[in-house]
Coordinates of C-alpha atoms and ligand atoms in Angstrom, one line a residue:
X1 CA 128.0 -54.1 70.5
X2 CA 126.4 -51.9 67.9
X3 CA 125.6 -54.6 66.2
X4 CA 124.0 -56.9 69.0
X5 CA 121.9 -53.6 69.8
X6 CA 120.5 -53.7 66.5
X7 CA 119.6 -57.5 66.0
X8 CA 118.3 -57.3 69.5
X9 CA 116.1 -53.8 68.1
X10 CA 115.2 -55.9 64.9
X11 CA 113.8 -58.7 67.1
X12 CA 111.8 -57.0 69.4
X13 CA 110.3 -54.9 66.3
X14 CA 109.5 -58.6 64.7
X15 CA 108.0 -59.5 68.1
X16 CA 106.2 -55.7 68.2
X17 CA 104.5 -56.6 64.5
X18 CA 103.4 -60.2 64.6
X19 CA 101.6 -58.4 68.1
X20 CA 100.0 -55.7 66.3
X21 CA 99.3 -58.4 63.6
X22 CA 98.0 -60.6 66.2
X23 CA 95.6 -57.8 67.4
X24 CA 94.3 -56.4 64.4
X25 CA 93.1 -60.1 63.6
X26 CA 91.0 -59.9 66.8
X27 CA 89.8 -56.7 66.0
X28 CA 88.9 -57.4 62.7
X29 CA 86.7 -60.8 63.9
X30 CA 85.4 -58.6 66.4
X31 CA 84.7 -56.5 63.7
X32 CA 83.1 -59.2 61.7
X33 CA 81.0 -60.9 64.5
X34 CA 79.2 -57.5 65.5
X35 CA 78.1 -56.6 61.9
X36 CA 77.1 -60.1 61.6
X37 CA 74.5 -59.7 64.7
X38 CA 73.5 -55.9 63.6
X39 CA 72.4 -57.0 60.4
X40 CA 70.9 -60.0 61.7
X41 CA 68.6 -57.6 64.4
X42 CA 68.1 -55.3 61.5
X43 CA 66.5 -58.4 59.2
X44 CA 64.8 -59.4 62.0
X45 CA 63.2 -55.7 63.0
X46 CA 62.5 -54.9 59.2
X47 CA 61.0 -58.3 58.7
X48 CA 63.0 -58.3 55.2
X49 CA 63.3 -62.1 55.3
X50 CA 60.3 -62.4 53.6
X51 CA 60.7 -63.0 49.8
X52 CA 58.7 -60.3 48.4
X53 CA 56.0 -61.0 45.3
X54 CA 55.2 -58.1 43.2
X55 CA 51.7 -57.5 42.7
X56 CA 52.1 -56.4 39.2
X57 CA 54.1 -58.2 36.2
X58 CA 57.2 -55.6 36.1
X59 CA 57.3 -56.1 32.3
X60 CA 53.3 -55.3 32.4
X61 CA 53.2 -52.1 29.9
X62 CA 52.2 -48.6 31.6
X63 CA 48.7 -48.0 30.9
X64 CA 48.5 -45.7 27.4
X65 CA 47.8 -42.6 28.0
X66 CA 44.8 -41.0 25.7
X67 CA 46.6 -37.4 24.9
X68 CA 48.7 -37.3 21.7
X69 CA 52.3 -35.9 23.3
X70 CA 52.3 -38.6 26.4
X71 CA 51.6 -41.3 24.0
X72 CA 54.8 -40.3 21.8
X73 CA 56.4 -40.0 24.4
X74 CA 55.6 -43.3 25.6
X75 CA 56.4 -44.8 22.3
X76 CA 60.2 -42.7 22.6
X77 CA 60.4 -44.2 25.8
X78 CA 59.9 -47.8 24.2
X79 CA 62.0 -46.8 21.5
X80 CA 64.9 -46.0 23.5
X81 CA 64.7 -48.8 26.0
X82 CA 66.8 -51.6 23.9
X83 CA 64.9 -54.3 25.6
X84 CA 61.3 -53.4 24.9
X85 CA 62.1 -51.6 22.4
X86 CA 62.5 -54.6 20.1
X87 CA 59.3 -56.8 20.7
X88 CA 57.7 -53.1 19.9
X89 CA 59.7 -52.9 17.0
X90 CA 57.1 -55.5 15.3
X91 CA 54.4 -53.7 16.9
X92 CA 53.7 -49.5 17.1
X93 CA 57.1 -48.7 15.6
X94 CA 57.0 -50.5 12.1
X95 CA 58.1 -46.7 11.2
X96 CA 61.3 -45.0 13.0
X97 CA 60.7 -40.9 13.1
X98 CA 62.3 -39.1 10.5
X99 CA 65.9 -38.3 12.7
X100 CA 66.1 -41.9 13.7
X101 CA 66.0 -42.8 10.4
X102 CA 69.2 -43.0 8.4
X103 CA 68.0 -43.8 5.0
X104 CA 65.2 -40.8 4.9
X105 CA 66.2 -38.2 2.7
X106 CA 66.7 -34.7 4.8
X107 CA 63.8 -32.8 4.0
X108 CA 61.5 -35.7 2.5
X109 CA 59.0 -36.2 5.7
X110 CA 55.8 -36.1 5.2
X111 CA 52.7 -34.9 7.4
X112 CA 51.0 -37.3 9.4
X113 CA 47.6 -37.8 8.5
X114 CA 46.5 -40.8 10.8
X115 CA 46.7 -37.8 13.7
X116 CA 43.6 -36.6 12.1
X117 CA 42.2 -39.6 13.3
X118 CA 43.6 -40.3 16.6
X119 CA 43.0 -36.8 18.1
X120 CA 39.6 -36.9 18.8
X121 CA 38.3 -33.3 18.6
X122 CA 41.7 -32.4 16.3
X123 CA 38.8 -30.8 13.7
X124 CA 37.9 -28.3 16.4
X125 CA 41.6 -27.7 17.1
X126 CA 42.8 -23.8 15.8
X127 CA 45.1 -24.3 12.7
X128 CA 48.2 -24.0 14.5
X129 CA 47.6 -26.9 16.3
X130 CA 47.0 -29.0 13.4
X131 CA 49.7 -27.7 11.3
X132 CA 51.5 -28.7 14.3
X133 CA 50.2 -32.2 14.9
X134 CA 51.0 -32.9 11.2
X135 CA 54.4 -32.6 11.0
X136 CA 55.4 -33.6 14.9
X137 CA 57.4 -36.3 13.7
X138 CA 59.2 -34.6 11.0
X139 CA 62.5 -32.5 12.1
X140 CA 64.5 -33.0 9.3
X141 CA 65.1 -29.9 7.3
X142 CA 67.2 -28.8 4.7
X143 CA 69.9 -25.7 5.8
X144 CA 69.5 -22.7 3.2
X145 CA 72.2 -20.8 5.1
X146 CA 75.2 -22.4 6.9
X147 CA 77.8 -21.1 8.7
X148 CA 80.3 -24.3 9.2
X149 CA 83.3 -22.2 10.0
X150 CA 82.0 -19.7 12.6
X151 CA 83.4 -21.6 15.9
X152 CA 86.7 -22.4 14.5
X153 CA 88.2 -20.3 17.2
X154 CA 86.6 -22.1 20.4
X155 CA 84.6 -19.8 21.3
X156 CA 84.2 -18.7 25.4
X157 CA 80.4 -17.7 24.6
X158 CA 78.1 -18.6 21.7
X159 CA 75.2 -15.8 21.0
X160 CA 72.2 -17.8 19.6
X161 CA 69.5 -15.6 18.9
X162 CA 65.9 -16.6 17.4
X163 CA 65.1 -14.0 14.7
X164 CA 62.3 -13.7 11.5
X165 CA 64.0 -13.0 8.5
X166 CA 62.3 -9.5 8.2
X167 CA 64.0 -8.4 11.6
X168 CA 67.0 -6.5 9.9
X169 CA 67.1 -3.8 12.4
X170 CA 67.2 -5.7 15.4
X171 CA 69.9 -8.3 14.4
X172 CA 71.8 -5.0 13.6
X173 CA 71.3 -3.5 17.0
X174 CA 72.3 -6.8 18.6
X175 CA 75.5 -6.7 16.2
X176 CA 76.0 -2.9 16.9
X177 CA 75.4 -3.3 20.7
X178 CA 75.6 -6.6 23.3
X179 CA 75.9 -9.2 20.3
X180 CA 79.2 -7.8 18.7
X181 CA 81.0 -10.7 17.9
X182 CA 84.7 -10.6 18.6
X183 CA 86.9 -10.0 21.6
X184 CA 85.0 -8.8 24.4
X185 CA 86.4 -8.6 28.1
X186 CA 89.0 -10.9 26.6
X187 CA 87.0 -14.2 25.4
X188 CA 85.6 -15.0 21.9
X189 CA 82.5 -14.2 21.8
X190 CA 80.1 -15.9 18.0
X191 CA 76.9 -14.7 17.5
X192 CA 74.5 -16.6 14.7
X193 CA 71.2 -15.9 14.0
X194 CA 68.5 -18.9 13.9
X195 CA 66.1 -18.5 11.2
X196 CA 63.6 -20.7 9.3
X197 CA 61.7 -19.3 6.1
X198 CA 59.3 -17.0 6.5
X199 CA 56.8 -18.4 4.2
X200 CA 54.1 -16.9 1.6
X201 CA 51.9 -18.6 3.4
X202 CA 51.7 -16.5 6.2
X203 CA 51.4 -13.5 3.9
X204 CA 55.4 -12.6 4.5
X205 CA 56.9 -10.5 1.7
X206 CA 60.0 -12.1 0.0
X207 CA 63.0 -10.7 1.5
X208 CA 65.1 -13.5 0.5
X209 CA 67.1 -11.4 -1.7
X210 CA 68.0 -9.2 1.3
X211 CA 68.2 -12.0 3.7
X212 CA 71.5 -13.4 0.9
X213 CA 73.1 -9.7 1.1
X214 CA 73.0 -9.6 4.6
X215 CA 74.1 -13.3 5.2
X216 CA 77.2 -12.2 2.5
X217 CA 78.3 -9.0 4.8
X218 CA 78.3 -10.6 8.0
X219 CA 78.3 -14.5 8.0
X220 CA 76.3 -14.7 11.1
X221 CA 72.9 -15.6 9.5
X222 CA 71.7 -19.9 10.3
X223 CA 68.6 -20.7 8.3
X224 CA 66.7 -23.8 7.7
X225 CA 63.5 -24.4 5.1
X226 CA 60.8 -24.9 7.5
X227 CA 57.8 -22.4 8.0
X228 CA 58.9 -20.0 10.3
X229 CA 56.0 -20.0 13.1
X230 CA 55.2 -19.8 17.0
X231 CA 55.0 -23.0 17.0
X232 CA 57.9 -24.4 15.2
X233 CA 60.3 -22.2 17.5
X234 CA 60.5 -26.1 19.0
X235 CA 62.0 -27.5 15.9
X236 CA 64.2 -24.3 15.3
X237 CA 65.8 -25.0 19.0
X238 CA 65.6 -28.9 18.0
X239 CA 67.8 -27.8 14.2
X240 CA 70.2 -25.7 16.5
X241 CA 71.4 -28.2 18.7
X242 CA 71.7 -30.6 15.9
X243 CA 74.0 -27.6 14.3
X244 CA 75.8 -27.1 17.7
X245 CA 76.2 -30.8 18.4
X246 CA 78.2 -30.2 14.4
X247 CA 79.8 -27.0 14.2
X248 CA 80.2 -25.7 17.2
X249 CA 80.7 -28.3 19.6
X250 CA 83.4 -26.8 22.1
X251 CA 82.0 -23.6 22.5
X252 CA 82.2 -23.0 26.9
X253 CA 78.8 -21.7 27.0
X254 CA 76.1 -20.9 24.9
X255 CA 73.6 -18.2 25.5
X256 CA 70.2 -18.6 23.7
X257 CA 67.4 -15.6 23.0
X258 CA 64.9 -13.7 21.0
X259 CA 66.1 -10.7 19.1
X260 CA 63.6 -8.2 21.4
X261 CA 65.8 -8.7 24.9
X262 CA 68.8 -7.2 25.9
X263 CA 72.0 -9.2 27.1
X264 CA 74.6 -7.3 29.3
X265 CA 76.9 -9.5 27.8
X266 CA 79.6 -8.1 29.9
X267 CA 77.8 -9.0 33.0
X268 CA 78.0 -12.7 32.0
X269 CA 81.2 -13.1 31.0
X270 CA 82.2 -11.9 34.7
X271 CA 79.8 -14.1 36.2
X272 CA 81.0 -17.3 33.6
X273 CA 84.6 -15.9 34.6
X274 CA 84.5 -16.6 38.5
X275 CA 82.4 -19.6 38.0
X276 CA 84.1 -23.1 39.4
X277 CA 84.8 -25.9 37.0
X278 CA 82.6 -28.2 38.8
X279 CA 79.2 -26.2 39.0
X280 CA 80.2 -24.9 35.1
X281 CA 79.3 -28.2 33.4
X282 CA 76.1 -28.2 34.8
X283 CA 75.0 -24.5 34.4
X284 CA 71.6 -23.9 33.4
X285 CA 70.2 -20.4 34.5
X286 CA 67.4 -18.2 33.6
X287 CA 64.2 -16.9 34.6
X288 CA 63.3 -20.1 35.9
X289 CA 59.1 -20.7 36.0
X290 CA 57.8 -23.8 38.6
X291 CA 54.7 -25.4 39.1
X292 CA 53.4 -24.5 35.5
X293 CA 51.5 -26.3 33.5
X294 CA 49.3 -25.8 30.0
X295 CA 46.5 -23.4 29.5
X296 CA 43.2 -24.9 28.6
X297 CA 41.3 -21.3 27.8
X298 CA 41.3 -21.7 23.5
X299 CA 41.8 -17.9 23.9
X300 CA 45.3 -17.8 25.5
X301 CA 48.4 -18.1 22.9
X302 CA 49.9 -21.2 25.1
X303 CA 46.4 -22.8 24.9
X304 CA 47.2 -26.4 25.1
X305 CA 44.0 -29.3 24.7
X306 CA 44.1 -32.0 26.8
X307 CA 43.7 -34.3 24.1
X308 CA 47.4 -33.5 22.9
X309 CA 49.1 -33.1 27.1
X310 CA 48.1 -33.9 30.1
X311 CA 50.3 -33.0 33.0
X312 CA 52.5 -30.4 34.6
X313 CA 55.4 -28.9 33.1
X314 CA 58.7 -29.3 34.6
X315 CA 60.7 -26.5 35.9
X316 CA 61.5 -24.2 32.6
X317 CA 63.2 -21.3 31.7
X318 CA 61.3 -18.8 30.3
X319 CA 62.9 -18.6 26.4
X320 CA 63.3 -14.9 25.7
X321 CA 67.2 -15.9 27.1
X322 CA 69.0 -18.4 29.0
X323 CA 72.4 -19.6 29.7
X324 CA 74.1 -22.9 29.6
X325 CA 77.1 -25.0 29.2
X326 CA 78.1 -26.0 26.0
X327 CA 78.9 -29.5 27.5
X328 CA 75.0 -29.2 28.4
X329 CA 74.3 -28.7 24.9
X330 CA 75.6 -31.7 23.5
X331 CA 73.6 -33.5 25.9
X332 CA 70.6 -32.0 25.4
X333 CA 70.8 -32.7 21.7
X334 CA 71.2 -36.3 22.9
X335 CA 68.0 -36.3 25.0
X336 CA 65.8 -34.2 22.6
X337 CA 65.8 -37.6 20.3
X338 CA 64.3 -39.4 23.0
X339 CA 61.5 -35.9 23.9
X340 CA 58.5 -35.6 21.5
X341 CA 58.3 -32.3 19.8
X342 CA 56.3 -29.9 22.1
X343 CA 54.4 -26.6 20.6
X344 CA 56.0 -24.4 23.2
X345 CA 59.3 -24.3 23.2
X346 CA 61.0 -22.9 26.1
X347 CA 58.8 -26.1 28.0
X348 CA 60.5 -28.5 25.5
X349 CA 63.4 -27.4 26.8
X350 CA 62.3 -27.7 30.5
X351 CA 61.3 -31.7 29.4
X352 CA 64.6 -32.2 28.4
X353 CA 66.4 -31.2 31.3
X354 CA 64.3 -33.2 33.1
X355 CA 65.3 -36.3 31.4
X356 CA 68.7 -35.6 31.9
X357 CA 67.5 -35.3 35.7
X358 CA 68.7 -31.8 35.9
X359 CA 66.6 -28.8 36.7
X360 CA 67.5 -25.2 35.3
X361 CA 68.4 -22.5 38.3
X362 CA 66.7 -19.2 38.9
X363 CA 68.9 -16.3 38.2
X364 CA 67.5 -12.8 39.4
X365 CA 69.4 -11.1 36.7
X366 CA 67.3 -12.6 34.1
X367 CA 64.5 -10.2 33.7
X368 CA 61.7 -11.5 30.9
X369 CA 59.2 -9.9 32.7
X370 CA 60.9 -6.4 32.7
X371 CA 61.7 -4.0 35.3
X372 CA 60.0 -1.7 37.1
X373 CA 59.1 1.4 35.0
X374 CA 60.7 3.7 37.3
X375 CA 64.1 1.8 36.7
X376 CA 63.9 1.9 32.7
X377 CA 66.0 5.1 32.2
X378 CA 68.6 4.6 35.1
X379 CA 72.3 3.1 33.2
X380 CA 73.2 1.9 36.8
X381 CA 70.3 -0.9 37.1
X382 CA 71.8 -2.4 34.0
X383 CA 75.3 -2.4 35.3
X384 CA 73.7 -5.6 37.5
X385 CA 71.4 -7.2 35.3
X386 CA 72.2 -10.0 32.7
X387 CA 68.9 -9.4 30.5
X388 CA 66.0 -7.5 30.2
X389 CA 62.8 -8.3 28.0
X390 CA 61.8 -6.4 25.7
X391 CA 63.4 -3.8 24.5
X392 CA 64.1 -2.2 21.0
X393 CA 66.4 -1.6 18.9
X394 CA 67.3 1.6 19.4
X395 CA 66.8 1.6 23.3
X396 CA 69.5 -1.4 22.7
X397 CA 72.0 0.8 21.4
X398 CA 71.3 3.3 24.2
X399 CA 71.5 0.8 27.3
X400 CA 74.8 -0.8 25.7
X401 CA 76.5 2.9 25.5
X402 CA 75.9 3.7 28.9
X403 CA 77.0 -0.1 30.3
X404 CA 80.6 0.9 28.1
X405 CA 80.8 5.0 29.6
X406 CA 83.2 5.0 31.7
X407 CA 81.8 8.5 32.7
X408 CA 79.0 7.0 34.1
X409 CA 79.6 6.0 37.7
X410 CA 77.6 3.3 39.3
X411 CA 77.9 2.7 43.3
Ligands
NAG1 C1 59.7 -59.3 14.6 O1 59.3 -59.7 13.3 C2 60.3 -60.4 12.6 C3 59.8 -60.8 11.2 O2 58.6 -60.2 11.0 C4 60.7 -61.7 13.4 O3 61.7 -62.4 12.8 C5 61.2 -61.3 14.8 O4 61.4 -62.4 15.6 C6 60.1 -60.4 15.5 N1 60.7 -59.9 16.7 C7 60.1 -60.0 17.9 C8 60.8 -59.5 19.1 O5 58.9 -60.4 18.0
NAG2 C1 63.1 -45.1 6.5 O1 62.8 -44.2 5.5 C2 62.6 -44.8 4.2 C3 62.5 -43.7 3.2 O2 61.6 -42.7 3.6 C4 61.4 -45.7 4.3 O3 61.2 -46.4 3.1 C5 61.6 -46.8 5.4 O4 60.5 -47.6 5.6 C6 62.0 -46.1 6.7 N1 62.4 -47.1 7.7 C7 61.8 -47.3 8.9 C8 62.3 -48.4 9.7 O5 61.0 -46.5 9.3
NAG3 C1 93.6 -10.0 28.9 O1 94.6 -10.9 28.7 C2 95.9 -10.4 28.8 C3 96.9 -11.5 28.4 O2 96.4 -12.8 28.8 C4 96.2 -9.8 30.2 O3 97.4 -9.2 30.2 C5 95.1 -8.7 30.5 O4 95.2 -8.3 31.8 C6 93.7 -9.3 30.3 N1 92.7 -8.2 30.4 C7 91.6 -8.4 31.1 C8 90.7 -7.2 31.0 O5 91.3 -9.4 31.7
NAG4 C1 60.9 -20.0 1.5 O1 59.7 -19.4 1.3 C2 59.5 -18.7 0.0 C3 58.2 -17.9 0.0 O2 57.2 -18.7 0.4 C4 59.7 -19.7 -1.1 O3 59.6 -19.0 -2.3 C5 61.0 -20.5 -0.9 O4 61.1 -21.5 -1.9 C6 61.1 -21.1 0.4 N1 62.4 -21.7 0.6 C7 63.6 -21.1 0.7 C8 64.7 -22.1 0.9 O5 63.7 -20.0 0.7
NAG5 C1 56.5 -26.2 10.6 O1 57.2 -26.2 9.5 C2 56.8 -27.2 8.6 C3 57.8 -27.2 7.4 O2 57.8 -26.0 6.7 C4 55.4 -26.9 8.1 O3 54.9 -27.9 7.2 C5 54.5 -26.8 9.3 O4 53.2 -26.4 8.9 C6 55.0 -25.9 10.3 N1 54.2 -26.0 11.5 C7 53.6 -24.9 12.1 C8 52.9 -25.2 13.3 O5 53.6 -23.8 11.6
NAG6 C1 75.6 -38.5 22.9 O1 75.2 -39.7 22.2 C2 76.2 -40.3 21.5 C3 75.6 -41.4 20.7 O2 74.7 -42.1 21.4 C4 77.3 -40.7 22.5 O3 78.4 -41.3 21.8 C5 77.8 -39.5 23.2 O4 78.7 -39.9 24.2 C6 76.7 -38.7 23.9 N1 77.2 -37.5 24.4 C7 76.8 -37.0 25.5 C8 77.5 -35.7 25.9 O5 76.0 -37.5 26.2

């Protein structure tokens, strides 16, 4: 009887499926018939039946722009783009730059001198510019100082701080104060100093002999032989993410500054701590500037001509300190390959981001522009902050005691 009960159960759940079967075919050509029709009223509302003629060639090449920068970047662009890139190959690019290049010797690029000619008032241009100009193509430079074993410890947060050799006292503050390298709130925290060679040419004293002893005592010192300028701060970021993208590529996050700010380092490592893993491979903050774009008084020190840019700058970080991912890094070493060297770096770094189709994010606790006076003398304002432009050395050491008193009490 059991049994009987149970075929006659298995029966009527056979019946019960071949019905909902039977139904869900309906539905499904119901389904079927009603997109049909919508599309069909949609084709016939949007008038998309037509076959549309573009009334341009698509492969018809942009039109060239007459400023220096756009046109290289144009010629990147080609470059890059593996289709085009080869019938230009036989064309404008009979000469790869210097880092595309395998077979160039580090260090054997030579300045450019047909720019003298294709920049049409580049005899009017202040030197900088022309030193510039020359040597956009080259960033390939021999390392005078390496340190290849400084990240063997993943590091949680890599210092990277722009510094002249002649700066002695404030790469010791830094390493006295917010940059000590180590164990700090429980993460490894590297500091390296980026340097290039501050030339005879500029009238700099040699303190090479100084630079070695200091190099030997704390193995923190990165230096490259290029002229050590304003305007070669590009190719010094350019250099350090080629030595990121090498010796240090799993550092978490990398923080990257002049030698004149100061960086409540602990504030960051509790804002990194409580970030999520999602929004951390992306990060980018600073004191973000919008809706720049290059100065055309010859007076200013960002004095750009038109006849090297044209165009607005993309959403940058101002470069006395930012913060970022190291998977960010990596990426932006990729991309820089692809972005013409620009004079003003922090903007260069802006382009890049740009062409990764990211943009950098405002962070009120980066403060390049300073505080208010009033504020200057009170520990507690620091407690919150994340950087602050400029101070000096000693006021370095000063802010850095109070952020560590624990006799200080901050509401
Ligand atoms: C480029 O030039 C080489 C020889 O000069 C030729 O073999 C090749 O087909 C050319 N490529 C294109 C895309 O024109
Ligand atoms: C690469 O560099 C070498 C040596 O400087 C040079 O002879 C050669 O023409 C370059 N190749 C290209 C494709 O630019
Ligand atoms: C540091 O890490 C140790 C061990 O993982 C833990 O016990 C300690 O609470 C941590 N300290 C801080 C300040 O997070
Ligand atoms: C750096 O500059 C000095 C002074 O101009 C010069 O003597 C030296 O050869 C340059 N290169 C290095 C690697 O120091
Ligand atoms: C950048 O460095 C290179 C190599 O030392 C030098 O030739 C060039 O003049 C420098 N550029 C500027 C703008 O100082
Ligand atoms: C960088 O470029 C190299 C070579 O093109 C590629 O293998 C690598 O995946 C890229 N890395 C990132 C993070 O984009």
């Amino acid at each position: 009887m059991q049994q009987a009960q149970r075929e006659d159960e298995k029966m009527h759940a056979g019946q019960r499926k071949s019905r909902v079967l039977c139904l869900m075919m309906m539905l499904n050509i119901l389904i079927c018939i009603l997109v049909g029709v919508s599309l069909n009223l949609g084709q016939e509302k949007g008038g998309s039946q037509k076959i549309r003629i573009p009334s341009t060639k698509f492969w018809s090449k942009h039109t060239v722009s007459k400023s220096y920068w756009n046109k290289e970047q144009q010629r990147l662009g080609f470059l890059y783009n593996p289709l085009i890139g080869t019938v230009l190959a036989n064309d404008t690019l009979s000469e790869l730059p210097d880092w595309l290049n395998n077979t160039s010797p580090i260090g054997s690029c030579e300045p450019d001198y047909s720019v003298t000619t294709k920049i049409s008032d580049y005899n009017s241009l202040p030197q900088r510019f022309q030193d510039f100009l020359l040597n956009m193509r080259c960033r390939s430079y021999p390392m005078v100082m390496d340190q290849p074993h400084v990240c063997k410890g993943k590091p949680f947060l890599l210092l990277a701080i722009k510094s002249l050799t002649s700066h002695f006292d404030r790469r010791q503050a830094i390493r006295e104060s917010w940059g000590k390298a180590g164990i700090l709130a429980n993460q490894t925290v590297v500091t390296v100093f980026l340097l290039g060679n501050s030339t005879a040419v500029d009238h700099f004293p040699d303190l090479s002999g100084m630079l070695r002893h200091e190099a030997k005592l704390h193995r923190d010192i990165v230096q490259w032989d290029f002229r050590d300028s304003f305007f070669n701060l590009t190719l010094k970021d350019v250099l350090f993410l080629e030595w990121l993208n090498k010796r240090c590529p799993n550092t978490k996050y990398i923080f990257k500054g002049d030698d004149d700010v100061f960086v409540n380092t602990l504030r960051i490592l509790d804002f990194l701590k409580g970030l999520p893993r999602k929004q951390a491979s992306d990060l980018f903050i600073g004191d973000v500037i919008t809706n720049a774009g290059p100065h055309r008084d010859r007076k200013l020190k960002y004095f750009i001509p038109e006849s090297v840019f044209v165009g607005g700058y993309p959403p940058y970080a101002g470069g006395g300190g930012f913060l970022y991912s190291g998977e960010l890094g990596i990426r932006l070493y990729n991309i820089s390959q692809q972005v013409p060297l620009y004079p003003i770096d922090d903007v260069y770094t802006g382009m890049c981001m740009k062409r990764l189709g990211l943009v950098p994010e405002k962070h009120k606790g980066f403060q390049t522009f300073d505080i208010e006076e009033k504020y200057r003398n009170n520990p507690c304002i620091y407690k919150g902050l994340m950087l602050v432009h400029s101070r000096t050395p000693q006021e370095m050491i000063q802010i850095w005691a109070w952020l560590n008193n624990p006799d200080i009490e901050c509401q």
